[in-house]
XYZ file of C-alpha atoms in Angstrom:
761
model
C -14.338 72.001 -78.940
C -12.258 74.439 -76.836
C -9.149 73.343 -75.004
C -10.283 74.743 -71.639
C -13.640 75.101 -69.945
C -13.172 77.630 -67.158
C -15.969 77.217 -64.619
C -16.429 80.289 -62.418
C -19.030 80.093 -59.600
C -20.037 83.547 -58.332
C -21.558 84.645 -55.039
C -21.089 88.046 -53.393
C -17.893 88.870 -55.312
C -18.971 91.865 -57.383
C -15.899 93.807 -56.255
C -13.514 91.169 -57.626
C -15.452 89.595 -60.477
C -14.391 91.900 -63.293
C -10.716 91.446 -62.461
C -11.198 87.688 -62.426
C -12.980 87.554 -65.788
C -10.563 89.993 -67.408
C -7.630 87.824 -66.333
C -9.193 84.901 -68.222
C -10.498 86.630 -71.325
C -7.289 88.605 -71.883
C -5.115 85.476 -71.946
C -2.830 85.085 -74.950
C -4.292 81.590 -75.388
C -7.867 82.128 -76.535
C -9.144 78.591 -77.155
C -11.410 78.578 -74.127
C -14.921 78.956 -72.863
C -16.088 80.482 -69.598
C -19.001 78.864 -67.798
C -20.009 81.512 -65.256
C -22.470 80.295 -62.622
C -24.449 82.958 -60.796
C -25.206 81.197 -57.513
C -28.243 83.423 -56.907
C -25.886 86.162 -55.746
C -27.739 89.054 -54.074
C -25.286 91.685 -55.347
C -24.430 92.758 -58.894
C -22.675 89.560 -59.970
C -25.477 88.434 -62.278
C -25.559 91.740 -64.158
C -21.775 91.775 -64.525
C -21.816 88.247 -65.947
C -24.554 89.143 -68.438
C -22.550 92.192 -69.510
C -19.475 90.067 -70.258
C -21.541 87.429 -72.055
C -23.072 90.144 -74.207
C -19.720 91.260 -75.523
C -17.719 88.014 -75.607
C -19.241 84.878 -77.154
C -16.862 82.695 -75.133
C -18.773 83.545 -71.956
C -21.889 81.573 -71.056
C -23.897 82.447 -67.949
C -26.019 80.117 -65.852
C -28.299 81.828 -63.328
C -29.316 79.454 -60.524
C -32.798 79.981 -59.027
C -31.497 79.529 -55.478
C -28.185 79.560 -53.685
C -26.646 76.067 -53.603
C -23.105 76.744 -52.413
C -19.719 76.621 -54.076
C -19.476 72.886 -54.742
C -22.931 72.455 -56.238
C -22.501 75.621 -58.317
C -19.459 73.988 -59.858
C -21.520 70.843 -60.472
C -24.144 72.941 -62.245
C -21.524 74.303 -64.615
C -19.911 70.987 -65.532
C -22.680 69.644 -67.855
C -22.362 72.823 -69.932
C -18.634 72.394 -70.434
C -17.368 71.209 -73.809
C -13.619 71.748 -73.373
C -10.930 69.105 -73.213
C -9.971 70.262 -69.717
C -11.944 71.625 -66.782
C -10.540 74.503 -64.767
C -12.433 75.548 -61.628
C -11.528 79.179 -60.967
C -12.796 80.943 -57.863
C -14.288 84.306 -58.760
C -12.088 86.357 -56.456
C -8.850 84.868 -57.823
C -7.064 85.746 -61.066
C -4.959 84.022 -63.698
C -1.445 85.278 -64.291
C -0.602 86.499 -67.813
C 0.208 83.630 -70.152
C -1.043 80.993 -67.720
C -3.382 79.163 -70.122
C -0.820 79.099 -72.911
C 1.715 77.597 -70.513
C -0.844 74.998 -69.413
C -1.708 74.135 -73.003
C 1.956 73.669 -73.880
C 2.569 71.483 -70.826
C -0.513 69.368 -71.538
C 0.619 68.782 -75.106
C 4.129 67.971 -73.942
C 2.709 65.451 -71.435
C 0.359 63.838 -73.965
C -2.860 64.944 -72.235
C -2.563 63.655 -68.653
C -5.601 63.196 -66.443
C -4.528 66.029 -64.149
C -2.068 68.914 -64.448
C -0.926 70.521 -61.191
C 0.528 74.044 -61.273
C 1.774 76.644 -58.819
C 0.105 79.683 -57.277
C 0.995 82.759 -55.267
C -0.903 84.236 -52.353
C -1.692 87.904 -52.960
C -2.606 89.959 -49.927
C -4.965 92.918 -49.669
C -2.072 95.123 -48.498
C -0.064 94.411 -51.663
C 2.228 91.592 -50.589
C 2.826 88.452 -52.623
C 4.084 85.111 -51.338
C 4.815 82.041 -53.413
C 3.705 78.567 -52.384
C 6.283 77.389 -49.857
C 6.269 73.909 -51.422
C 7.190 75.146 -54.889
C 10.180 72.818 -54.865
C 7.787 69.835 -54.885
C 6.371 71.065 -58.193
C 9.830 71.707 -59.583
C 10.908 68.142 -58.835
C 7.626 66.682 -60.086
C 7.890 68.658 -63.327
C 11.273 67.146 -64.015
C 9.833 63.670 -63.356
C 7.485 63.839 -66.344
C 4.186 61.964 -65.971
C 3.532 60.081 -62.733
C 0.896 58.830 -60.297
C 0.222 59.795 -56.692
C 1.650 56.452 -55.611
C 4.842 57.178 -57.525
C 5.198 60.690 -56.096
C 3.127 60.867 -52.892
C 4.679 64.218 -51.983
C 2.392 65.793 -54.603
C -0.419 65.336 -52.067
C 1.438 67.557 -49.610
C 0.509 70.523 -51.776
C -2.562 72.517 -50.834
C -5.476 70.152 -51.426
C -7.698 72.552 -53.353
C -9.418 72.283 -56.684
C -8.140 75.473 -58.331
C -4.416 74.630 -58.613
C -5.124 71.918 -61.176
C -6.869 71.322 -64.482
C -8.670 68.034 -65.157
C -9.256 66.112 -68.350
C -13.023 66.271 -68.793
C -13.381 62.690 -70.039
C -11.468 61.462 -66.979
C -13.795 63.374 -64.631
C -16.914 62.181 -66.436
C -15.698 58.589 -66.576
C -15.308 58.447 -62.800
C -18.407 60.494 -62.083
C -16.575 62.951 -59.842
C -18.775 65.687 -58.361
C -18.610 68.152 -55.499
C -20.595 67.527 -52.308
C -22.426 70.303 -50.445
C -20.964 72.154 -47.485
C -17.660 73.683 -46.480
C -14.358 72.018 -47.453
C -15.909 70.586 -50.592
C -12.480 70.498 -52.248
C -11.338 67.693 -49.891
C -13.645 64.879 -51.136
C -12.970 65.982 -54.727
C -9.194 66.341 -54.669
C -8.178 63.179 -52.822
C -10.311 60.822 -54.957
C -9.254 62.575 -58.159
C -5.549 62.499 -57.374
C -5.585 58.903 -56.129
C -7.533 57.743 -59.209
C -5.516 59.581 -61.829
C -3.409 57.257 -63.932
C -1.325 60.084 -65.390
C -0.480 63.273 -63.497
C 1.787 66.064 -64.748
C 3.130 69.092 -62.937
C 4.279 72.533 -63.994
C 6.650 74.749 -62.030
C 4.873 77.976 -62.908
C 2.644 80.392 -60.993
C -0.586 80.361 -62.953
C -2.971 81.737 -60.346
C -3.067 84.574 -57.848
C -4.833 83.290 -54.743
C -6.421 86.356 -53.190
C -6.164 86.579 -49.410
C -9.174 88.706 -48.594
C -9.072 90.884 -45.509
C -12.714 90.037 -44.839
C -15.312 87.862 -46.468
C -13.338 84.623 -46.769
C -15.847 81.872 -46.079
C -13.376 79.602 -44.317
C -12.381 82.422 -41.955
C -15.975 82.906 -40.831
C -16.839 81.747 -37.320
C -19.574 79.177 -37.768
C -20.705 75.642 -37.012
C -20.409 75.040 -40.749
C -16.813 74.021 -40.061
C -18.235 70.769 -38.666
C -18.721 69.862 -42.357
C -15.095 68.755 -42.433
C -16.031 65.518 -40.693
C -18.619 64.617 -43.334
C -16.157 65.476 -46.096
C -13.531 63.087 -44.739
C -16.222 60.435 -44.293
C -16.745 60.728 -48.043
C -13.003 60.394 -48.697
C -12.741 57.270 -46.513
C -15.851 55.792 -48.159
C -14.281 56.305 -51.588
C -11.041 54.579 -50.550
C -12.810 51.772 -48.657
C -14.777 50.920 -51.792
C -11.649 50.403 -53.867
C -9.278 47.717 -52.721
C -6.395 49.085 -54.763
C -6.533 52.268 -52.666
C -6.579 50.652 -49.210
C -2.865 51.334 -48.747
C -3.694 55.039 -48.558
C -5.690 54.679 -45.318
C -2.829 55.514 -42.902
C -1.918 58.566 -44.948
C -5.516 59.813 -45.102
C -5.968 59.123 -41.392
C -3.025 61.413 -40.638
C -4.243 64.073 -43.063
C -7.722 64.049 -41.523
C -6.287 64.428 -38.019
C -3.996 67.278 -39.064
C -6.772 69.052 -40.935
C -9.388 68.787 -38.182
C -7.047 69.739 -35.361
C -5.795 72.674 -37.418
C -9.363 73.957 -37.727
C -9.821 73.479 -33.982
C -6.676 75.511 -33.250
C -7.733 78.499 -35.370
C -9.257 81.239 -33.199
C -11.661 82.451 -35.906
C -13.229 79.211 -37.131
C -15.406 77.650 -34.419
C -17.649 79.287 -31.828
C -15.880 78.772 -28.462
C -18.886 76.912 -27.042
C -18.695 74.366 -29.885
C -14.997 73.480 -29.713
C -15.465 70.653 -27.234
C -18.061 69.022 -29.483
C -15.804 69.477 -32.533
C -12.994 67.719 -30.704
C -15.300 64.850 -29.798
C -16.525 64.516 -33.397
C -12.928 64.538 -34.636
C -11.990 61.762 -32.207
C -14.992 59.696 -33.356
C -14.029 60.170 -37.013
C -10.457 59.074 -36.426
C -11.394 56.111 -34.223
C -13.891 54.960 -36.816
C -11.266 54.957 -39.563
C -8.200 53.923 -37.623
C -6.010 51.832 -39.944
C -6.101 48.064 -39.512
C -3.825 46.743 -36.817
C -4.108 50.001 -34.887
C -1.406 51.642 -37.020
C -2.191 55.330 -37.266
C -0.876 57.629 -39.925
C 1.610 59.302 -37.638
C 2.554 59.941 -34.054
C 0.068 62.066 -32.176
C -2.558 62.098 -34.923
C -5.299 60.466 -32.820
C -6.726 62.707 -30.083
C -6.367 61.015 -26.707
C -8.682 61.662 -23.752
C -11.097 64.540 -23.531
C -11.002 68.108 -24.761
C -9.694 69.436 -21.452
C -6.720 67.085 -21.667
C -6.140 68.144 -25.258
C -5.988 71.802 -24.201
C -3.587 70.990 -21.396
C -1.300 69.115 -23.789
C -1.374 72.030 -26.238
C -0.572 74.473 -23.453
C 2.278 72.250 -22.284
C 3.650 71.983 -25.815
C 3.438 75.752 -26.266
C 5.121 76.333 -22.894
C 7.877 73.880 -23.849
C 8.464 75.685 -27.144
C 8.577 79.054 -25.408
C 10.955 77.702 -22.758
C 13.183 76.234 -25.440
C 13.156 79.569 -27.218
C 14.104 81.425 -24.050
C 16.821 78.891 -23.326
C 18.128 79.294 -26.855
C 18.147 83.066 -26.467
C 19.986 82.741 -23.170
C 22.553 80.408 -24.721
C 22.953 82.789 -27.635
C 23.450 85.729 -25.268
C 26.059 83.818 -23.278
C 27.761 82.768 -26.494
C 27.689 86.339 -27.802
C 29.276 87.623 -24.601
C 31.915 84.924 -24.834
C 32.607 85.757 -28.462
C 32.812 89.469 -27.680
C 35.259 88.653 -24.911
C 37.256 86.558 -27.341
C 37.188 89.396 -29.871
C 38.225 91.865 -27.179
C 41.172 89.655 -26.309
C 42.350 89.684 -29.918
C 41.617 93.398 -30.264
C 44.363 94.052 -27.718
C 46.860 92.376 -30.037
C 48.442 94.316 -32.926
C 46.849 94.314 -36.365
C 48.127 91.721 -38.804
C 49.470 93.750 -41.766
C 49.158 90.756 -44.087
C 45.554 89.796 -43.226
C 42.836 90.861 -45.686
C 39.193 90.086 -44.957
C 36.809 89.934 -47.938
C 33.049 89.797 -48.346
C 30.636 90.267 -51.247
C 26.895 90.563 -51.721
C 26.075 90.158 -48.019
C 28.474 87.241 -47.508
C 27.275 85.157 -50.486
C 30.694 84.007 -51.674
C 33.489 84.973 -54.081
C 31.666 87.539 -56.198
C 32.071 90.887 -57.882
C 34.854 93.375 -57.213
C 36.083 91.802 -53.948
C 36.613 88.481 -55.747
C 38.599 90.189 -58.507
C 40.792 91.915 -55.918
C 41.281 88.631 -54.055
C 42.361 86.806 -57.215
C 44.826 89.525 -58.154
C 46.230 89.646 -54.609
C 46.826 85.884 -54.696
C 48.704 86.380 -57.965
C 50.971 89.344 -57.217
C 51.038 89.406 -53.396
C 50.791 85.772 -52.271
C 52.124 86.693 -48.822
C 48.798 88.411 -48.098
C 46.411 86.076 -46.309
C 42.878 86.452 -47.657
C 39.921 85.275 -45.553
C 36.351 85.355 -46.847
C 33.350 86.047 -44.612
C 30.392 83.868 -45.648
C 26.861 83.650 -44.331
C 26.762 79.934 -43.493
C 28.562 76.609 -43.706
C 26.815 75.732 -46.977
C 28.232 78.838 -48.646
C 31.664 78.012 -47.244
C 31.479 74.522 -48.733
C 30.833 76.023 -52.171
C 33.985 78.132 -52.209
C 36.892 77.155 -54.485
C 39.265 74.605 -52.942
C 41.872 76.151 -50.685
C 39.829 79.283 -49.948
C 39.981 80.241 -46.272
C 36.646 81.393 -44.854
C 34.792 82.185 -41.626
C 31.053 82.244 -40.982
C 29.744 85.667 -40.000
C 29.165 85.952 -36.247
C 31.305 82.938 -35.353
C 34.244 83.071 -32.938
C 36.662 82.692 -35.851
C 34.947 85.617 -37.576
C 35.441 87.795 -34.502
C 39.065 86.707 -34.315
C 40.003 87.566 -37.904
C 38.010 90.823 -37.999
C 39.702 91.917 -34.755
C 43.186 91.353 -36.226
C 42.789 92.214 -39.924
C 44.560 95.235 -41.364
C 42.436 95.348 -44.538
C 38.713 94.919 -45.239
C 37.317 94.684 -48.775
C 33.541 94.608 -49.268
C 30.873 95.724 -51.742
C 28.155 95.913 -49.057
C 28.409 97.457 -45.602
C 29.831 95.310 -42.826
C 27.552 94.448 -39.884
C 27.145 97.236 -37.366
C 28.749 95.098 -34.665
C 32.111 95.205 -36.444
C 34.221 97.888 -34.752
C 36.819 99.669 -36.868
C 40.171 99.520 -35.140
C 42.600 102.420 -35.529
C 44.988 101.632 -38.340
C 42.686 99.256 -40.184
C 41.834 100.078 -43.795
C 38.325 99.617 -45.199
C 37.996 99.489 -48.972
C 34.457 99.760 -50.297
C 34.023 98.652 -53.894
C 30.272 99.283 -54.330
C 28.315 97.173 -56.833
C 28.702 99.065 -60.068
C 27.958 102.524 -61.414
C 24.848 104.056 -59.806
C 21.817 105.009 -61.866
C 19.083 104.972 -59.218
C 19.190 106.892 -55.955
C 21.311 105.428 -53.182
C 22.203 106.138 -49.571
C 21.160 109.489 -48.122
C 19.353 110.403 -51.347
C 16.685 107.852 -50.401
C 15.524 110.045 -47.528
C 13.091 111.733 -49.912
C 11.939 108.414 -51.395
C 9.898 106.719 -48.627
C 8.767 103.822 -50.801
C 12.291 102.971 -51.933
C 13.730 103.088 -48.398
C 10.974 100.972 -46.819
C 12.676 98.978 -44.065
C 15.981 100.712 -44.793
C 17.613 102.630 -41.929
C 19.526 105.440 -43.648
C 21.203 106.896 -40.511
C 22.406 103.431 -39.506
C 23.719 102.835 -43.012
C 25.669 106.088 -42.916
C 27.171 105.197 -39.536
C 28.447 101.976 -41.082
C 29.758 103.849 -44.117
C 31.763 106.081 -41.766
C 34.185 103.152 -41.534
C 35.139 103.423 -45.209
C 38.646 104.693 -45.997
C 38.533 104.262 -49.770
C 35.608 104.269 -52.190
C 36.424 102.759 -55.588
C 35.054 104.538 -58.656
C 35.056 103.709 -62.356
C 34.130 107.208 -63.551
C 33.644 110.744 -62.323
C 29.888 110.306 -62.304
C 30.244 107.594 -59.638
C 32.688 109.733 -57.686
C 30.160 112.548 -57.434
C 27.286 110.202 -56.622
C 29.037 108.431 -53.775
C 30.246 111.693 -52.235
C 26.689 113.010 -52.309
C 24.866 109.810 -51.317
C 27.351 108.860 -48.577
C 28.434 112.062 -46.802
C 31.156 110.283 -44.839
C 34.948 110.442 -44.409
C 36.299 108.290 -47.243
C 38.572 109.223 -50.125
C 37.510 108.350 -53.671
C 39.960 106.041 -55.440
C 39.924 106.322 -59.224
C 40.904 102.713 -59.743
C 38.231 101.477 -62.120
C 36.025 98.480 -61.306
C 38.114 95.347 -60.615
C 35.325 93.044 -61.755
C 35.382 94.729 -65.172
C 39.042 93.967 -65.883
C 38.072 90.743 -67.639
C 35.573 92.631 -69.814
C 38.123 95.267 -70.803
C 40.654 92.581 -71.692
C 38.052 90.734 -73.763
C 37.307 93.894 -75.698
C 40.999 94.582 -76.176
C 41.603 91.043 -77.416
C 39.019 91.485 -80.126
C 36.589 89.009 -78.658
C 33.855 91.564 -78.187
C 31.013 91.652 -80.637
C 31.028 95.424 -80.998
C 29.875 96.803 -84.296
C 30.986 93.643 -86.019
C 27.740 91.969 -85.085
C 26.664 88.765 -83.392
C 28.621 85.734 -82.330
C 28.843 84.199 -85.748
C 30.615 87.218 -87.238
C 32.545 88.577 -84.264
C 35.000 85.806 -83.631
C 33.264 84.869 -80.403
C 33.848 81.186 -79.931
C 30.660 80.010 -78.265
C 31.758 79.656 -74.671
C 35.537 79.396 -74.892
C 36.461 83.092 -75.241
C 36.563 83.989 -71.575
C 32.972 83.294 -70.603
C 33.899 80.316 -68.437
C 32.083 77.944 -70.778
C 28.683 79.569 -70.186
C 27.449 78.828 -73.689
C 28.685 75.279 -73.585
C 27.146 74.603 -70.159
C 23.771 75.791 -71.340
C 23.886 74.101 -74.736
C 23.870 77.328 -76.754
C 25.020 76.740 -80.338
C 28.261 78.509 -81.188
C 26.707 80.358 -84.136
C 23.754 81.738 -82.155
C 23.380 85.413 -81.359
C 22.931 85.578 -77.588
C 20.687 88.360 -76.295
C 20.866 88.965 -72.552
C 17.769 90.441 -70.888
C 18.567 91.847 -67.432
C 15.601 93.584 -65.753
C 16.015 95.369 -62.432
C 13.640 95.543 -59.440
C 10.910 98.165 -59.116
C 10.328 100.149 -55.949
C 6.788 101.090 -56.923
C 5.671 97.469 -56.514
C 5.868 95.634 -53.202
C 8.315 92.773 -53.623
C 10.067 94.532 -56.498
C 8.893 92.270 -59.342
C 6.937 93.609 -62.299
C 6.442 91.697 -65.555
C 7.389 94.440 -68.001
C 8.199 92.133 -70.905
C 6.771 88.834 -72.130
C 10.074 86.999 -72.467
C 8.525 84.068 -74.354
C 7.087 86.419 -76.971
C 10.391 88.297 -77.197
C 12.317 85.042 -77.629
C 9.939 84.030 -80.411
C 10.291 87.439 -82.075
C 14.080 87.097 -82.097
C 13.641 84.027 -84.280
C 15.970 81.247 -85.364
C 19.644 81.606 -84.666
C 19.071 83.560 -81.449
C 19.122 82.543 -77.788
C 17.513 84.716 -75.137
C 19.249 84.626 -71.741
C 17.426 86.121 -68.734
C 19.149 87.263 -65.561
C 16.887 88.599 -62.799
C 18.007 91.112 -60.209
C 19.552 89.205 -57.246
C 16.823 90.408 -54.865
C 14.192 88.713 -57.051
C 15.953 85.368 -57.360
C 14.070 83.616 -54.544
C 10.697 85.352 -54.861
C 7.721 84.760 -57.174
C 9.471 86.236 -60.223
C 10.880 82.961 -61.519
C 7.635 81.138 -60.825
C 5.727 83.557 -63.037
C 6.987 81.660 -66.058
C 10.758 81.938 -66.208
C 11.482 78.559 -64.603
C 9.046 76.775 -66.932
C 10.336 78.576 -70.034
C 13.908 77.653 -69.112
C 12.942 74.011 -68.585
C 11.424 73.908 -72.051
C 14.480 75.524 -73.626
C 12.683 78.686 -74.741
C 15.051 80.868 -72.703
C 18.142 80.329 -70.581
C 17.784 81.354 -66.938
C 21.125 82.782 -65.798
C 19.866 84.239 -62.503
C 21.869 81.776 -60.399
C 25.113 82.105 -62.342
C 27.595 83.177 -59.641
C 29.930 85.131 -61.932
C 28.097 87.892 -63.726
C 31.060 88.605 -65.962
C 30.740 85.146 -67.549
C 27.145 85.903 -68.503
C 28.118 89.274 -69.944
C 30.978 87.762 -71.952
C 28.635 85.192 -73.461
C 26.155 87.827 -74.670
C 26.281 89.534 -78.054
C 23.759 92.180 -76.977
C 22.252 93.438 -73.743
C 18.621 94.422 -73.268
C 17.965 96.034 -69.924
C 15.670 98.546 -68.380
C 17.637 100.350 -65.684
C 20.095 97.753 -64.416
C 23.624 98.956 -63.586
C 24.855 96.017 -65.696
C 24.679 98.356 -68.676
C 27.660 100.328 -67.341
C 29.724 97.154 -66.968
C 28.634 95.700 -70.311
C 29.589 98.898 -72.119
C 33.238 97.913 -71.588
C 32.737 95.142 -74.152
C 31.634 97.649 -76.795
C 28.723 95.432 -77.750
C 25.196 96.665 -78.563
C 22.893 97.727 -75.709
C 19.164 98.429 -75.916
C 17.360 100.202 -73.081
C 13.767 99.064 -72.640
C 12.198 102.013 -70.809
C 8.444 101.528 -70.938
C 7.949 102.649 -67.310
C 10.711 105.219 -66.906
C 8.372 107.827 -65.390
C 7.084 105.435 -62.725
C 10.570 104.141 -62.001
C 12.085 107.583 -61.481
C 9.115 108.845 -59.477
C 9.425 105.980 -57.004
C 13.202 105.571 -56.808
C 14.853 108.593 -58.373
C 17.689 108.573 -60.909
C 20.980 110.434 -61.202
C 20.723 110.767 -64.965
C 18.103 110.366 -67.660
C 19.259 107.130 -69.244
C 16.637 107.524 -71.977
C 18.277 110.789 -73.076
C 21.888 109.668 -72.539
C 21.389 106.060 -73.556
C 24.084 103.540 -74.500
C 22.037 102.531 -77.524
C 18.519 102.616 -78.885
C 15.606 103.049 -76.455
C 12.359 101.104 -76.795
C 9.118 102.173 -75.161
C 7.064 99.062 -75.864
C 7.515 95.364 -76.535
C 6.663 95.988 -80.183
C 9.380 98.622 -80.504
C 11.890 96.307 -78.870
C 11.079 93.423 -81.216
C 11.231 95.818 -84.144
C 14.747 96.958 -83.261
C 15.990 93.381 -83.535
C 13.896 92.471 -86.569
C 15.221 95.462 -88.521
C 18.830 95.101 -87.363
C 18.782 98.607 -85.864
C 19.991 97.214 -82.535
C 23.525 97.146 -83.995
C 23.415 99.937 -86.570
C 25.693 102.971 -86.830
C 23.496 105.063 -84.543
C 23.697 102.361 -81.889
C 27.493 102.414 -82.151
C 27.579 106.218 -81.934
C 25.432 106.286 -78.790
C 27.497 103.501 -77.235
C 30.766 105.315 -77.893
C 29.582 108.399 -76.036
C 28.291 106.302 -73.159
C 31.553 104.350 -72.889
C 33.617 107.520 -72.940
C 31.753 108.856 -69.938
C 31.036 105.809 -67.811
C 33.992 103.496 -68.577
C 36.453 106.322 -67.999
C 38.758 104.612 -65.483
C 38.251 100.994 -66.576
C 41.508 100.049 -68.309
C 41.850 96.381 -67.317
C 44.221 97.120 -64.430
C 41.747 98.016 -61.696
C 42.314 94.953 -59.493
C 46.089 95.313 -59.749
C 45.794 99.012 -58.945
C 43.792 98.245 -55.773
C 46.281 95.611 -54.628
C 49.416 97.638 -55.319
C 48.282 101.049 -54.144
C 45.793 100.288 -51.358
C 47.045 96.949 -49.979
C 50.781 97.124 -50.666
C 51.279 100.900 -50.605
C 53.149 100.961 -53.902
C 52.975 103.691 -56.511
C 51.115 103.050 -59.738
C 49.927 105.267 -62.558
C 46.321 106.327 -62.721
C 44.123 104.663 -65.347
C 45.460 105.236 -68.826
C 43.517 107.889 -70.698
C 42.152 105.538 -73.289
C 38.678 107.075 -73.161
C 38.191 110.810 -72.779
C 34.823 111.639 -71.151
C 32.667 114.171 -72.899
C 30.997 117.058 -71.056
C 27.720 116.474 -69.240
C 24.757 117.326 -71.441
C 22.415 118.327 -68.647
C 20.940 114.996 -67.639
C 23.122 114.583 -64.562
C 21.622 116.125 -61.426
C 24.987 116.069 -59.635
C 27.409 118.912 -59.131
C 30.842 118.688 -57.541
C 30.697 119.279 -53.809
C 34.092 120.988 -53.649
C 37.094 119.257 -52.172
């Protein structure tokens, strides 16, 4: 008996069917059967299904003699199913890699619940991807364990469809659940199933790509078939009315029915215009007929009042009110902006404050990176300097360390301090509205050593600069006075990529001071090996307690995997490595820590499995850790593709492996200043098997790895000597003299991989 019976009804989907079936049959979890139902499709679906059945015994095809519709096609497949769980997969959608294995693990962990609910992502024909906006509901429900709809009613706020769940087959058979004919057949299935389930589990993982077809979506077809929604809710109410224990759900279902029907009515592409009045009348009859006892409706405004003409007038009035409110808000904002500009102008006529330093990092996200390191050092050796942080909102301000002065970007206080400040320290460009006053000093720290093309070099990379205004960016960079560099490679890059008026400051990277000190103190792993043999104390050797916070045993070897974003894929996320398989290959005594690129932190990337794997303790998700240096200090080895973290991590003199399985695609879409596969800081893997083999054999920390790392450190950690933050404060803020970085590492000559040449100064 297989674990899953995947029922796939097919009708006019020959262009998508192969992709759908391949996504199922190529799953790492193979204990499944596919029940493919050819709903008398007039295209090539039947032949495609027979082809797959002929080469894979897990596929069984049922050819229906006539077209019966989606719901009844699913019904036809159910008697053939023998699996523990039923999964109804639409034939134009696809499973994400590893989805079934994740489901199987979650089902086992939950002791076989009646229903398992999982997440999905909408994938658009033009290449975009958008995660379910209610993903947080699944995250909270996952943490709750096993529950019922009554215990967590918010689970019913998720899209009420059949394909974002799997169902225990005995539970379905015991209740006799089937699909009715007509459109919206998921409604009278999902509500009864969810309300009847005694044990529901959830999983915060994207298991399905929900294809948003440009054309051909049944529910986007203009037709009277949309009147079926009334019959479907009649079935839902009949189910609830026949079960006294479910009567308390009537107000909720009444509200849902009203919202659903009126939403259909509001869509311009659903109902023929001549039929909208009748649809409104039928909706009103449905809701009056099932109005909760005592006249209590499910929510304000859910029962249509009066006729269709009155309904349209109310909708027009509501729309006009929203538009008027929007215009009023814009007017208030314009008046406020003028007032703030006037306020800023008033302060701009006052002299600059020579002791006022304004900081920002990562687009106003808090005390991070190089600006934070400079701020801390300034507070230590120049406490008379007043440091003010620019943050994006009040929530970010509340999360700052106690005693940290801050202003919200765009506020009157922001305009006041930026009008008076002598010094500005940032790792991202300031807003274009910030005018540089004569005598002010702008210090740009950047965000690490550049590998991929930046700034003006993106002009020849249209995909990478999508939505990025290069001329505007250069105008903002014209405000820079000093550009901090950690090596001569960076100096040449920034002078080429930002042809502006700044002077390069060979200070080193302030954020790397802590890494250099850790290496100098002997707390780095280096060639000595992993945590257990390097003297690393499991979270108390400068990593801010990272290991302790995440429950990582002190004797574990911590491997940090830090993938970067890809410009050849819309949204930037590409699953280049199965992190669960890699974690398993590392074996006992190892902990895999994953840190996504910051631009991927809020997108679908974590929902594609990372959040679920972290919950189960298979990996540690360090994406939200605010201080990158703490993550780096906790790691005994770094695995990355093309992240600039490798240049920072090299300061620790610990092993680095470059996983470069798509280097050609990456460089073609983004461009690179050097061939990191030829001038690597360690071994290079070209496949997941090679990567696992490097760790299994111990080659990741062999003599060749150390030799490659030494050359890389000599070149790219040239000016990092542990005094970068102090050098910035003393020389650029206080105007004192200080020696250049000590020549602890002598850079070797370029070996031809660097496309840069000095521009002459």
